[in-house]
Coordinates of C-alpha atoms and ligand atoms in Angstrom, one line a residue:
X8 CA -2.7 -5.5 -102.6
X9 CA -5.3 -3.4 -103.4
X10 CA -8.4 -5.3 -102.7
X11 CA -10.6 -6.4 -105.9
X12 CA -14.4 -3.7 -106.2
X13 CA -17.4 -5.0 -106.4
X14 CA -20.1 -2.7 -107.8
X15 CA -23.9 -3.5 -106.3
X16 CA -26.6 -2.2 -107.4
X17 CA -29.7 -1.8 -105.1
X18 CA -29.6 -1.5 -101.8
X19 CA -32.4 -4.0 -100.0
X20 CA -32.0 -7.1 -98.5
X21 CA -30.5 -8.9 -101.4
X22 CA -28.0 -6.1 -101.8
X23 CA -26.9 -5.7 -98.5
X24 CA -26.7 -9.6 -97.9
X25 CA -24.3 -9.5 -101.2
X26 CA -22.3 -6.5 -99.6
X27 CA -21.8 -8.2 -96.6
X28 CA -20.8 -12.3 -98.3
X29 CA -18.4 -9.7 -100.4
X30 CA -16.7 -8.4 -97.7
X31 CA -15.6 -11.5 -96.0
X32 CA -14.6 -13.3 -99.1
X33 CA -12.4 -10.3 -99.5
X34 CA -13.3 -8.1 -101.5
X35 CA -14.5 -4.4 -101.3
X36 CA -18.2 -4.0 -102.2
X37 CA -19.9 -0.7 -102.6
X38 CA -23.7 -0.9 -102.9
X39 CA -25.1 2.2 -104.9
X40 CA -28.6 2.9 -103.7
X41 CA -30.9 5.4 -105.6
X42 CA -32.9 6.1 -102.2
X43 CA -32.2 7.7 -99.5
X44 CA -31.9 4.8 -97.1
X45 CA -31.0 0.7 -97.1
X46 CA -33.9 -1.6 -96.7
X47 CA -35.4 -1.7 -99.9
X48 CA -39.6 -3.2 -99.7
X49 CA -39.3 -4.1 -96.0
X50 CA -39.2 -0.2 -95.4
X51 CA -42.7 0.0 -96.4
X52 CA -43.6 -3.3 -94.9
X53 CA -45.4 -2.4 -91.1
X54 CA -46.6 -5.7 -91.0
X55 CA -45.1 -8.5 -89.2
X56 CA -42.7 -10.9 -91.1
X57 CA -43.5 -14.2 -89.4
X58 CA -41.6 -15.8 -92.3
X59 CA -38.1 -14.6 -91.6
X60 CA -36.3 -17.2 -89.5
X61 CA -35.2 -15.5 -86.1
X62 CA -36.9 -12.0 -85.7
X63 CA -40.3 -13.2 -84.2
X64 CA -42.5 -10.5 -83.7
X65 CA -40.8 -8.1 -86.1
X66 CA -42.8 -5.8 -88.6
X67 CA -40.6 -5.9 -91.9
X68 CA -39.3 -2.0 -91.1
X69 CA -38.0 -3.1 -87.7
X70 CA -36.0 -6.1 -89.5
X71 CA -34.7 -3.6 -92.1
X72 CA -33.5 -1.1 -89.3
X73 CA -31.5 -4.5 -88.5
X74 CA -30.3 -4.6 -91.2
X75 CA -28.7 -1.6 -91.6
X76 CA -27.8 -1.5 -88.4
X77 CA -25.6 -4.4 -89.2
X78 CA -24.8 -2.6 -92.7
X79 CA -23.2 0.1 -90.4
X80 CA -21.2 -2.4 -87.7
X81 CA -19.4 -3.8 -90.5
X82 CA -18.3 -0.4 -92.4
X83 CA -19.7 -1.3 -95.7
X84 CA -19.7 0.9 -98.5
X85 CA -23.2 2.5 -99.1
X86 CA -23.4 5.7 -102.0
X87 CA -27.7 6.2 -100.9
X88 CA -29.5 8.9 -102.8
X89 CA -27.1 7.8 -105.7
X90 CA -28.2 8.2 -109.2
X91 CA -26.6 5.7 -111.9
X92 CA -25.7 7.8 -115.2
X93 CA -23.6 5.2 -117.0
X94 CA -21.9 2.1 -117.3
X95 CA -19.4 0.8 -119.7
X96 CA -16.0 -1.7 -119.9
X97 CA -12.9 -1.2 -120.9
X98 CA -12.1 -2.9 -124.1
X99 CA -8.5 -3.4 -123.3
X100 CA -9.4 -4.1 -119.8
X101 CA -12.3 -6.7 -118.3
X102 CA -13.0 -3.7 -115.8
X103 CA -16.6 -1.8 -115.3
X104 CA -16.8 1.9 -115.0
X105 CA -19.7 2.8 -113.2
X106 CA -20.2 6.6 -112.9
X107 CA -23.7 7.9 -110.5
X108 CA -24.0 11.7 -110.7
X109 CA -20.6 12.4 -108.1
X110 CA -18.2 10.0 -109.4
X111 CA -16.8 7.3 -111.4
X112 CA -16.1 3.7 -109.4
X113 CA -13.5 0.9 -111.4
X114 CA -15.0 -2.0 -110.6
X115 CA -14.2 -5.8 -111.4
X116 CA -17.7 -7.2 -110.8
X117 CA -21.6 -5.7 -111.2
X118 CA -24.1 -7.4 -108.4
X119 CA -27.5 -6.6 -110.0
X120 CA -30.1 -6.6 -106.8
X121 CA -32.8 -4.4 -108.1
X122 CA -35.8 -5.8 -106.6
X123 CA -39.1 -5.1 -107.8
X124 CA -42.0 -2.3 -107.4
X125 CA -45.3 -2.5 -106.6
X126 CA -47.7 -1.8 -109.6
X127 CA -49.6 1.6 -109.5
X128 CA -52.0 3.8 -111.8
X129 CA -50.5 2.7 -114.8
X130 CA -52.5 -1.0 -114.3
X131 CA -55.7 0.3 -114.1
X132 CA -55.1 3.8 -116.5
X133 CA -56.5 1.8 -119.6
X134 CA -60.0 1.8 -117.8
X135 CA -62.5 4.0 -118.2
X136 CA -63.0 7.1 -115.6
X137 CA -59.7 5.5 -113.8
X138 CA -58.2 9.2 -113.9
X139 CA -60.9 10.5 -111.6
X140 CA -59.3 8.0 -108.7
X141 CA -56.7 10.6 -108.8
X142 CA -58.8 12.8 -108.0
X143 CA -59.8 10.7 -104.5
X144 CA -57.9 10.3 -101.1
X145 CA -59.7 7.0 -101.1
X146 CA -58.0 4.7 -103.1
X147 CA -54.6 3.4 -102.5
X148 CA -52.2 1.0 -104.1
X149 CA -49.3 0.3 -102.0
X150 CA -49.3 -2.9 -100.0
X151 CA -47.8 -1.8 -97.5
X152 CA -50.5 0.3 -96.2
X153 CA -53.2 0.1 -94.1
X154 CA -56.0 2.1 -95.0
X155 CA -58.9 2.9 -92.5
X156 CA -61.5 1.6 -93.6
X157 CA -63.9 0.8 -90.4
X158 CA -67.3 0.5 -91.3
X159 CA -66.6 1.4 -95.0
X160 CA -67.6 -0.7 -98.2
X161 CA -64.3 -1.2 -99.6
X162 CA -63.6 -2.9 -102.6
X163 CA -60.4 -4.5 -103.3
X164 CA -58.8 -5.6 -106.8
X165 CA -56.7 -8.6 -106.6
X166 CA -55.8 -12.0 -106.6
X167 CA -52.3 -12.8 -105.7
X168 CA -51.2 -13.4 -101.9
X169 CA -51.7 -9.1 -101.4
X170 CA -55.4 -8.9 -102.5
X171 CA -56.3 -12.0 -100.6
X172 CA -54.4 -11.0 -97.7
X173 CA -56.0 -7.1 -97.8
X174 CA -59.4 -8.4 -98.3
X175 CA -59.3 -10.6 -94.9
X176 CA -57.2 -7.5 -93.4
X177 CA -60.2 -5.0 -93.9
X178 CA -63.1 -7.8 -94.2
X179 CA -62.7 -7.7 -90.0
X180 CA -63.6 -3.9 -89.3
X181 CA -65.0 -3.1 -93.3
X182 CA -69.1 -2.9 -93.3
X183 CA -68.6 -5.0 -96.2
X184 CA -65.7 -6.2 -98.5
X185 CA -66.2 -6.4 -102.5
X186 CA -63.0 -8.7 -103.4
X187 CA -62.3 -8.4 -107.5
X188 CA -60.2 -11.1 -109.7
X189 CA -59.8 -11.0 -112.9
X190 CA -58.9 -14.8 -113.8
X191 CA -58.3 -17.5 -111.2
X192 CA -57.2 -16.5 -107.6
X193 CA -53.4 -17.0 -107.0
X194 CA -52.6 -16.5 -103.5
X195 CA -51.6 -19.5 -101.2
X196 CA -54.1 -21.6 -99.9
X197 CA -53.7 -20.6 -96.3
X198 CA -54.6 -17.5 -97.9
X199 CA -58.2 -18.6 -100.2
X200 CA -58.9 -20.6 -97.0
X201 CA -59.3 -17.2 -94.6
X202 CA -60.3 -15.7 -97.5
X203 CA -63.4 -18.6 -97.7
X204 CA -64.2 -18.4 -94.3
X205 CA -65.0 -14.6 -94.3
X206 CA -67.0 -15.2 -98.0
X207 CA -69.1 -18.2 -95.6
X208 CA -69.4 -15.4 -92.9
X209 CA -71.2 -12.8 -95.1
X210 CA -68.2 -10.3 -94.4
X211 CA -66.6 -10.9 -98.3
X212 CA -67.9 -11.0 -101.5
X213 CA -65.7 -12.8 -104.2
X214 CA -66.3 -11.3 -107.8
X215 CA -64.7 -14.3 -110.3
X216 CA -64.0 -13.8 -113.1
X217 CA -64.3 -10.6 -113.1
X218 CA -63.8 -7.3 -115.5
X219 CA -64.0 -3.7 -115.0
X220 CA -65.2 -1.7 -117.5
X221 CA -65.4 1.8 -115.7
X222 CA -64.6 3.6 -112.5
X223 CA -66.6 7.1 -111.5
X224 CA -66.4 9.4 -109.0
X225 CA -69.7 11.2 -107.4
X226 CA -70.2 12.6 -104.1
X227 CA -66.8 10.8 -102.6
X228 CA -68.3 7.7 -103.8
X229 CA -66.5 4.7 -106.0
X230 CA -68.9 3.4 -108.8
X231 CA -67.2 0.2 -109.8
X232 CA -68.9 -1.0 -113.4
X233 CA -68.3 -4.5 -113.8
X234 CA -68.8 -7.8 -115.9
X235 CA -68.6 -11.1 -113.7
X236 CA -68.4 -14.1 -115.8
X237 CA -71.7 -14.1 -118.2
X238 CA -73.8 -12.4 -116.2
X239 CA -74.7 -8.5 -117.4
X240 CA -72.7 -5.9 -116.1
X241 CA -73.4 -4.5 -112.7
X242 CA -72.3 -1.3 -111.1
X243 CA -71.6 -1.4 -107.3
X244 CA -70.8 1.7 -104.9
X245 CA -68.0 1.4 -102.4
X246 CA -66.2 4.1 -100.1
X247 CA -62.5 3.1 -100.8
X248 CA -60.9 0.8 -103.2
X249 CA -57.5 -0.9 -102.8
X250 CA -55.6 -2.0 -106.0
X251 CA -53.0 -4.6 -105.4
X252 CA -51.7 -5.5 -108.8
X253 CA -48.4 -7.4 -108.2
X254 CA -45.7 -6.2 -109.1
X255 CA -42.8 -5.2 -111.7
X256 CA -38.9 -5.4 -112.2
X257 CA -36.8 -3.0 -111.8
X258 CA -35.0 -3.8 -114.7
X259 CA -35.6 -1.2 -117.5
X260 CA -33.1 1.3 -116.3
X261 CA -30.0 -1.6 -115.8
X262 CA -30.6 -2.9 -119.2
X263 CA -30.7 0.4 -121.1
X264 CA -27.4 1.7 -119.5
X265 CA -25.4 -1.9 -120.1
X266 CA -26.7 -1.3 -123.2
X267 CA -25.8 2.1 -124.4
X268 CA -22.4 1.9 -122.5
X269 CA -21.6 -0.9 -124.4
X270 CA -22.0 -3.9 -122.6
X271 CA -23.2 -6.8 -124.2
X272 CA -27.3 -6.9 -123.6
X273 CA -28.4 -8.7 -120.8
X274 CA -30.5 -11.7 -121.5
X275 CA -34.5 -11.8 -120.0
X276 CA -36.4 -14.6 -119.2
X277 CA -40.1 -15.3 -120.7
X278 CA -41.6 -13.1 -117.6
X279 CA -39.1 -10.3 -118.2
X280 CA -37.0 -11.0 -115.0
X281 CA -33.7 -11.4 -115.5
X282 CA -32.0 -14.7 -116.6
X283 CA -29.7 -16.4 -114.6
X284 CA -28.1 -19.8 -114.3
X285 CA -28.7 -21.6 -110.6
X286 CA -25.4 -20.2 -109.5
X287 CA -27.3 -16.4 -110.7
X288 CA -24.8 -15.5 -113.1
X289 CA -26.2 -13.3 -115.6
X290 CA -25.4 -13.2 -119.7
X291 CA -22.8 -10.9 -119.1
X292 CA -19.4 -12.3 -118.1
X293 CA -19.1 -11.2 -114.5
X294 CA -22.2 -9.6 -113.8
X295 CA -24.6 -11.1 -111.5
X296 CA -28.2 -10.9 -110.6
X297 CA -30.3 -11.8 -107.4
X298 CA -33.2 -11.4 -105.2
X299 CA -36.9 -10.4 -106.4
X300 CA -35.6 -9.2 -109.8
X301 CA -35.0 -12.9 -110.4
X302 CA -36.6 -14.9 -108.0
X303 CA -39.8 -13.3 -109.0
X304 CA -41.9 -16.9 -108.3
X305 CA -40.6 -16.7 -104.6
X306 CA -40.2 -13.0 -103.9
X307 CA -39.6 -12.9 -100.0
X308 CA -36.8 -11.6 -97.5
X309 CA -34.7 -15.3 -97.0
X310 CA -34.5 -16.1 -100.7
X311 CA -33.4 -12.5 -101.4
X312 CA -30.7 -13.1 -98.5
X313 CA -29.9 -16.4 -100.1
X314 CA -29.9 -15.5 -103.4
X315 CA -26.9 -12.6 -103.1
X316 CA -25.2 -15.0 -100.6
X317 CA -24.5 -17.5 -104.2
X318 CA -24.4 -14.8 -105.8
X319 CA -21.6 -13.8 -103.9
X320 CA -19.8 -17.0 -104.1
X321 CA -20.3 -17.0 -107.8
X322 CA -18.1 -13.8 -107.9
X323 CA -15.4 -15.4 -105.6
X324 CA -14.9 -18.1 -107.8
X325 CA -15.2 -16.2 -111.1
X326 CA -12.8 -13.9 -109.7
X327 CA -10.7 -15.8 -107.6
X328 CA -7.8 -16.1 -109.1
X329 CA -6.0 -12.6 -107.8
X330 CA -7.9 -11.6 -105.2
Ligands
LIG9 C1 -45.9 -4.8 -98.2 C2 -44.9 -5.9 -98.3 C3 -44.8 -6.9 -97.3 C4 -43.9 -7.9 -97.4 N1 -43.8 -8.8 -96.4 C5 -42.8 -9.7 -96.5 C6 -42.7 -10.6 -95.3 O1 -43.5 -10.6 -94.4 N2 -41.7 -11.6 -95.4 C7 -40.8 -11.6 -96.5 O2 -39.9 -12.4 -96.5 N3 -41.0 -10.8 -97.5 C8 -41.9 -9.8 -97.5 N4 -42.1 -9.0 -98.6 C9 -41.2 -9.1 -99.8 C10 -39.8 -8.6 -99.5 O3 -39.8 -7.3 -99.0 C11 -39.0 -8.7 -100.8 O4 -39.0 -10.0 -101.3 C12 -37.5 -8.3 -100.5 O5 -37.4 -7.0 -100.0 C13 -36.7 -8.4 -101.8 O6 -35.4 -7.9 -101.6 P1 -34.5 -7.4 -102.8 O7 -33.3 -6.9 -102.2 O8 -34.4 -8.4 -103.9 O9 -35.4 -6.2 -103.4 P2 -35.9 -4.8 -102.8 O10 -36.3 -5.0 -101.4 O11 -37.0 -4.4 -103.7 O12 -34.7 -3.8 -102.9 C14 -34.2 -3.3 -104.1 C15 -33.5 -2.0 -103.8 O13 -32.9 -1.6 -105.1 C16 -33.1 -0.2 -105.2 N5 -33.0 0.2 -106.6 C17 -33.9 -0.1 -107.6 N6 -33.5 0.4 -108.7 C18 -32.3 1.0 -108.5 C19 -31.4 1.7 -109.3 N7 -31.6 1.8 -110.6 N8 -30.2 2.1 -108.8 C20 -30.0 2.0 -107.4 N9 -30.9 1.3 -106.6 C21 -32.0 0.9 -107.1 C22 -34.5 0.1 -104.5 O14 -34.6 1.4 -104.1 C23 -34.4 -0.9 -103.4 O15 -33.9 -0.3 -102.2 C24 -43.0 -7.9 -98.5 C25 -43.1 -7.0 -99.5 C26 -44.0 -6.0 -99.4 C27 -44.1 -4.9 -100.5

């Protein structure tokens, strides 16, 4: 018997953990991946990932290298570089059709594991003189890199786990660190302690609560014009400035082709992450959602990995009847 096809969306670790739970539960599972390679955030991640049970001493690109590696072992379907064009269901039939620009897959089931991206220009584009950081080499927003910055003012804007964590990263070889939040700092406390420590030290300097009016660019310097809680506003100069913004579903793109193909909406929750119930079954009748673009509150390798393993189990049962 023709064994039942599981369509899955997104190819990082939730994805390929899905993939791989699908497999041995017997079905076939084809993970349709709009870059060019499996891995999804950990390929931009150089750091270590000390929080991933096993793979001491890893950086988060080596552990998705594993990953794939063990994608490959186990012949899993993977359609990379794979642009979705639409989806829709039969109305006689409960079946999907998912066509990407070469071809048109029946499937049974839709594993939604989309994950999230890092937020860029368009969180800062409202400010004034923010289009002449375009203009600069020295500004960077991905998380995932490590600008040099030795003996550099550097500010950084931020107060979830990556600002902290790029402030004490840069507050060690910086001249000096200028660390902006906006409301409260969010980060974990491990993460405000180090983050005290080099404030105590002289090498940080915590701006709270803080708002920028206006960014300009002179000479290859950053003028940052700010308003720190009532005092008047200030301008400071700095060399390089790292923006680290958190981070957004990617969601938009699912929900307008379920949409236009027909598919009943899919139901968000009050951040605009997907809704799921605990066993992350989606609104729609056998679609399913895991990893960051649900678990946005915990977004991290293992409860990606989790997530699609339930996920996976969900489909087995829902399904199970004929497999
Ligand atoms: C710099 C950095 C460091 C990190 N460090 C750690 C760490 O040390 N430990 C840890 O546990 N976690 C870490 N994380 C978080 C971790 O990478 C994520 O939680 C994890 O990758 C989430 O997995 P995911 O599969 O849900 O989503 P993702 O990894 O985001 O994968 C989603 C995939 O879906 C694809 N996709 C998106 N839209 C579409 C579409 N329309 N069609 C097809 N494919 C699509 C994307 O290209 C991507 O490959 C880090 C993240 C960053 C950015």
């Amino acid at each position: 018997m023709m064994k039942k096809i599981v369509v899955i969306i997104g190819g990082g670790p939730a994805g390929m953990s899905c993939a791989l739970w699908l497999k041995h539960l017997g079905f076939h599972p084809i993970i349709i991946e709009k870059s060019k390679q499996l891995g999804g955030l950990q390929t931009i991640n150089p750091f270590h990932n000390r929080w991933y049970l096993g793979v001491p001493g890893q950086t988060g690109k080596e552990l998705a290298q594993q990953f794939r590696r063990h994608v490959e072992i186990e012949f899993l379907t993977t359609l990379l570089d794979s642009k979705l064009k639409r989806i829709t269901r039969k109305k006689t039939k409960d079946n999907f059709s998912i066509f990407t620009e070469e071809q048109e897959i029946t499937a049974q089931a839709i594993a939604i594991a989309t994950g999230q991206r890092f937020k860029s220009y368009e969180s800062i584009e409202s400010i004034a003189g923010s289009n002449q950081l375009l203009l600069s080499q020295n500004v960077c927003f991905n998380p995932g890199a490590i600008p040099r910055t030795h003996g550099q003012v550097v500010a950084v804007v931020g107060g979830g786990d990556n600002g902290l964590g790029t402030a004490v990263m840069l507050a060690d070889t910086a001249k000096h660190v200028h660390l902006f939040v906006r409301s409260q700092i969010r980060g974990f406390g491990m993460n405000q302690k180090m983050v005290l420590d080099y404030i105590e030290a002289g090498k940080i300097t915590l701006h709270k609560p803080a708002t920028i009016h206006q960014f300009d660019l002179r000479e290859e310097k950053i003028y940052v014009t700010f308003k720190e809680g009532d005092n008047r506003s200030e301008e400071i100069q700095v060399d390089y400035i790292c923006f680290r913004m958190g981070f957004a579903p990617n969601i938009e793109e699912i929900v307008e082709l379920l949409d236009v193909g027909g598919v009943v909406s899919l139901e968000l929750n009050s951040a605009g992450y997907i809704a799921t119930d605990r066993f992350l079954r989606t609104s729609i009748a056998n679609v399913y959602a895991a990893g960051d673009l649900v678990s946005f509150w915990d977004p991290c390798v293992a409860t990606a990995v989790g997530q699609d393993t339930i996920a996976a189990r969900s489909v087995e049962e829902d399904l199970r009847s004929n497999v």
